[in-house]
């Protein structure tokens, strides 16, 4: 983060935290290290540089798995305490899909809890929640004998998986200064899956 700030001359206009590990990854501790602690640590570390930018904004990649995975309150609550050691110990006792979904849910909650602090610095912060996207991460999950059938069974009203550029388009929309009143939001880019499965949850 220090090197990024240095290379950027001390200011940034936009940041995208898009590194992530899927539910197939072992050890499970790596999933929370990247998806929760890494994502939020990364944007927090770059906030000072963003605050020096012109109409700055940051976007984090969440997932519709954050809302569609059965909630594990214990892991989410523990992650939100930022106790990485205890969170890692709990993650090792759970299946990959749960750890993945809860890492994205806790990250999204953590992001939304930052809205006042970030607004005070003049920086917008939002997230996108993709559904299945044709990426190496998805392919690896599809090859898993447990995860593959779960992913295949997820209904997508549009009838296909996303291409990476479709997620990039949503990220670009949220970074664009013309959308400067969008702050603290989660934008679903999942072909309608969340709306289909949870139509009454808004």
XYZ file of C-alpha atoms in Angstrom:
202
model
C 0.000 0.000 0.000
C 2.863 2.328 0.773
C 4.453 1.496 -2.588
C 1.157 2.041 -4.398
C 0.756 5.428 -2.748
C 4.337 6.329 -3.639
C 3.942 5.309 -7.280
C 0.672 7.260 -7.480
C 2.364 10.422 -6.226
C 0.425 10.441 -2.979
C -3.084 10.509 -4.400
C -5.534 8.087 -5.994
C -8.808 8.731 -7.772
C -10.023 5.140 -7.718
C -9.262 1.815 -6.099
C -10.742 -1.623 -6.784
C -10.181 -4.418 -4.275
C -10.793 -7.434 -6.487
C -8.464 -10.149 -5.190
C -10.438 -13.082 -3.825
C -10.283 -16.795 -3.091
C -13.099 -19.214 -3.827
C -14.752 -21.837 -1.623
C -12.560 -24.611 -3.048
C -9.362 -23.153 -1.541
C -7.468 -24.844 1.259
C -6.691 -24.009 3.951
C -9.956 -22.232 4.774
C -7.955 -19.650 6.701
C -6.626 -18.307 3.399
C -10.170 -17.481 2.289
C -10.845 -15.152 5.200
C -7.302 -13.763 5.091
C -7.830 -12.531 1.528
C -11.593 -11.983 1.229
C -12.143 -10.218 4.551
C -8.934 -9.067 6.226
C -7.085 -8.455 2.973
C -9.872 -6.577 1.205
C -10.712 -4.252 4.077
C -7.084 -3.791 5.093
C -6.217 -2.861 1.526
C -8.854 -0.169 1.128
C -8.260 1.200 4.631
C -4.555 1.485 3.898
C -5.234 3.453 0.726
C -7.856 5.777 2.213
C -5.349 8.589 2.907
C -4.254 8.576 -0.742
C -7.854 8.433 -1.944
C -8.720 11.395 0.281
C -6.201 13.418 -1.752
C -7.792 12.432 -5.051
C -10.302 14.184 -7.284
C -13.842 12.810 -6.804
C -12.319 9.592 -5.397
C -14.101 6.273 -4.989
C -13.338 2.674 -4.098
C -15.141 -0.519 -5.063
C -14.799 -3.916 -3.419
C -15.847 -7.209 -5.002
C -18.374 -9.000 -2.797
C -20.538 -11.901 -4.029
C -24.154 -12.934 -4.182
C -22.893 -15.797 -2.030
C -22.911 -13.265 0.795
C -26.707 -13.313 0.768
C -27.512 -16.728 -0.710
C -25.283 -18.826 1.565
C -27.050 -19.899 4.792
C -25.842 -17.450 7.395
C -23.362 -18.489 10.050
C -23.779 -15.709 12.611
C -20.905 -16.927 14.763
C -18.306 -16.592 12.009
C -19.643 -13.272 10.731
C -19.704 -11.781 14.230
C -16.196 -13.032 14.932
C -14.819 -11.657 11.680
C -16.321 -8.261 12.466
C -14.301 -8.149 15.694
C -11.195 -8.263 13.456
C -9.748 -11.098 15.523
C -7.918 -12.908 12.730
C -6.531 -15.705 14.879
C -9.895 -16.695 16.370
C -11.621 -16.291 13.004
C -9.066 -18.559 11.374
C -9.586 -21.225 14.034
C -13.346 -21.182 13.432
C -12.948 -21.186 9.656
C -10.981 -24.429 9.866
C -14.042 -26.153 11.372
C -16.429 -25.124 8.561
C -17.021 -26.077 4.935
C -15.599 -23.942 2.144
C -18.925 -22.602 0.894
C -19.814 -21.280 4.337
C -16.401 -19.705 4.893
C -16.495 -18.091 1.458
C -20.029 -16.735 1.809
C -19.468 -15.426 5.319
C -16.150 -13.826 4.386
C -17.973 -11.863 1.695
C -20.920 -11.047 3.961
C -18.705 -9.800 6.792
C -16.631 -7.805 4.319
C -19.760 -6.148 2.932
C -21.029 -5.309 6.415
C -17.605 -3.947 7.314
C -17.675 -1.818 4.171
C -21.104 -0.410 4.982
C -19.992 0.393 8.526
C -17.296 2.613 7.009
C -19.689 4.903 5.127
C -19.627 7.788 7.644
C -15.857 7.750 8.108
C -15.191 7.559 4.382
C -17.729 10.258 3.560
C -16.022 12.545 6.053
C -12.832 12.029 4.019
C -14.685 12.832 0.793
C -14.345 9.277 -0.560
C -17.163 7.057 -1.831
C -17.132 3.325 -1.084
C -19.330 0.688 -2.710
C -19.368 -3.021 -3.572
C -20.586 -5.245 -6.374
C -21.992 -8.721 -5.775
C -21.364 -10.910 -8.825
C -23.029 -14.217 -9.432
C -21.177 -16.972 -11.337
C -18.579 -15.446 -13.674
C -16.518 -17.325 -16.251
C -13.167 -17.148 -14.454
C -10.510 -19.603 -13.270
C -11.965 -19.282 -9.762
C -15.361 -20.506 -10.941
C -13.854 -23.308 -13.006
C -11.915 -24.576 -10.001
C -15.081 -24.575 -7.898
C -17.036 -26.383 -10.624
C -14.412 -29.130 -10.661
C -14.947 -29.746 -6.930
C -17.240 -32.758 -6.431
C -19.168 -31.032 -3.637
C -19.187 -27.423 -4.797
C -19.743 -28.128 -8.498
C -23.316 -29.455 -8.175
C -24.233 -26.590 -5.831
C -23.055 -24.013 -8.321
C -24.776 -25.774 -11.213
C -28.053 -25.810 -9.273
C -28.075 -22.032 -8.712
C -30.851 -20.570 -10.868
C -29.822 -17.574 -12.989
C -32.878 -15.944 -14.596
C -30.822 -14.536 -17.469
C -29.870 -18.118 -18.272
C -26.082 -17.894 -18.446
C -22.948 -16.988 -16.510
C -21.384 -13.553 -16.629
C -18.296 -12.553 -18.557
C -15.618 -10.667 -16.638
C -16.201 -7.484 -18.644
C -19.797 -7.361 -17.374
C -18.573 -7.154 -13.794
C -15.973 -4.602 -14.843
C -18.757 -2.486 -16.338
C -20.573 -2.363 -13.014
C -17.350 -1.470 -11.212
C -16.713 1.320 -13.709
C -20.237 2.626 -13.128
C -19.615 2.881 -9.385
C -16.226 4.552 -9.871
C -17.566 7.126 -12.325
C -17.850 10.594 -10.695
C -21.175 11.102 -12.489
C -22.596 8.656 -9.927
C -21.251 10.655 -7.000
C -24.314 10.175 -4.767
C -23.925 6.374 -4.643
C -22.174 5.528 -1.389
C -22.291 2.472 0.879
C -24.236 0.420 -1.660
C -24.100 -3.214 -2.756
C -24.903 -3.667 -6.449
C -25.951 -7.176 -7.465
C -24.521 -8.224 -10.834
C -25.803 -11.794 -10.787
C -28.269 -12.184 -13.629
C -31.191 -11.905 -11.213
C -30.386 -14.826 -8.880
C -30.671 -12.885 -5.636
C -33.953 -11.294 -6.722
C -35.341 -14.682 -7.756
C -34.402 -16.464 -4.549
C -34.996 -13.576 -2.105
C -37.650 -11.404 -3.797
C -38.904 -9.884 -0.568
C -35.491 -8.988 0.917
C -34.355 -5.508 -0.066
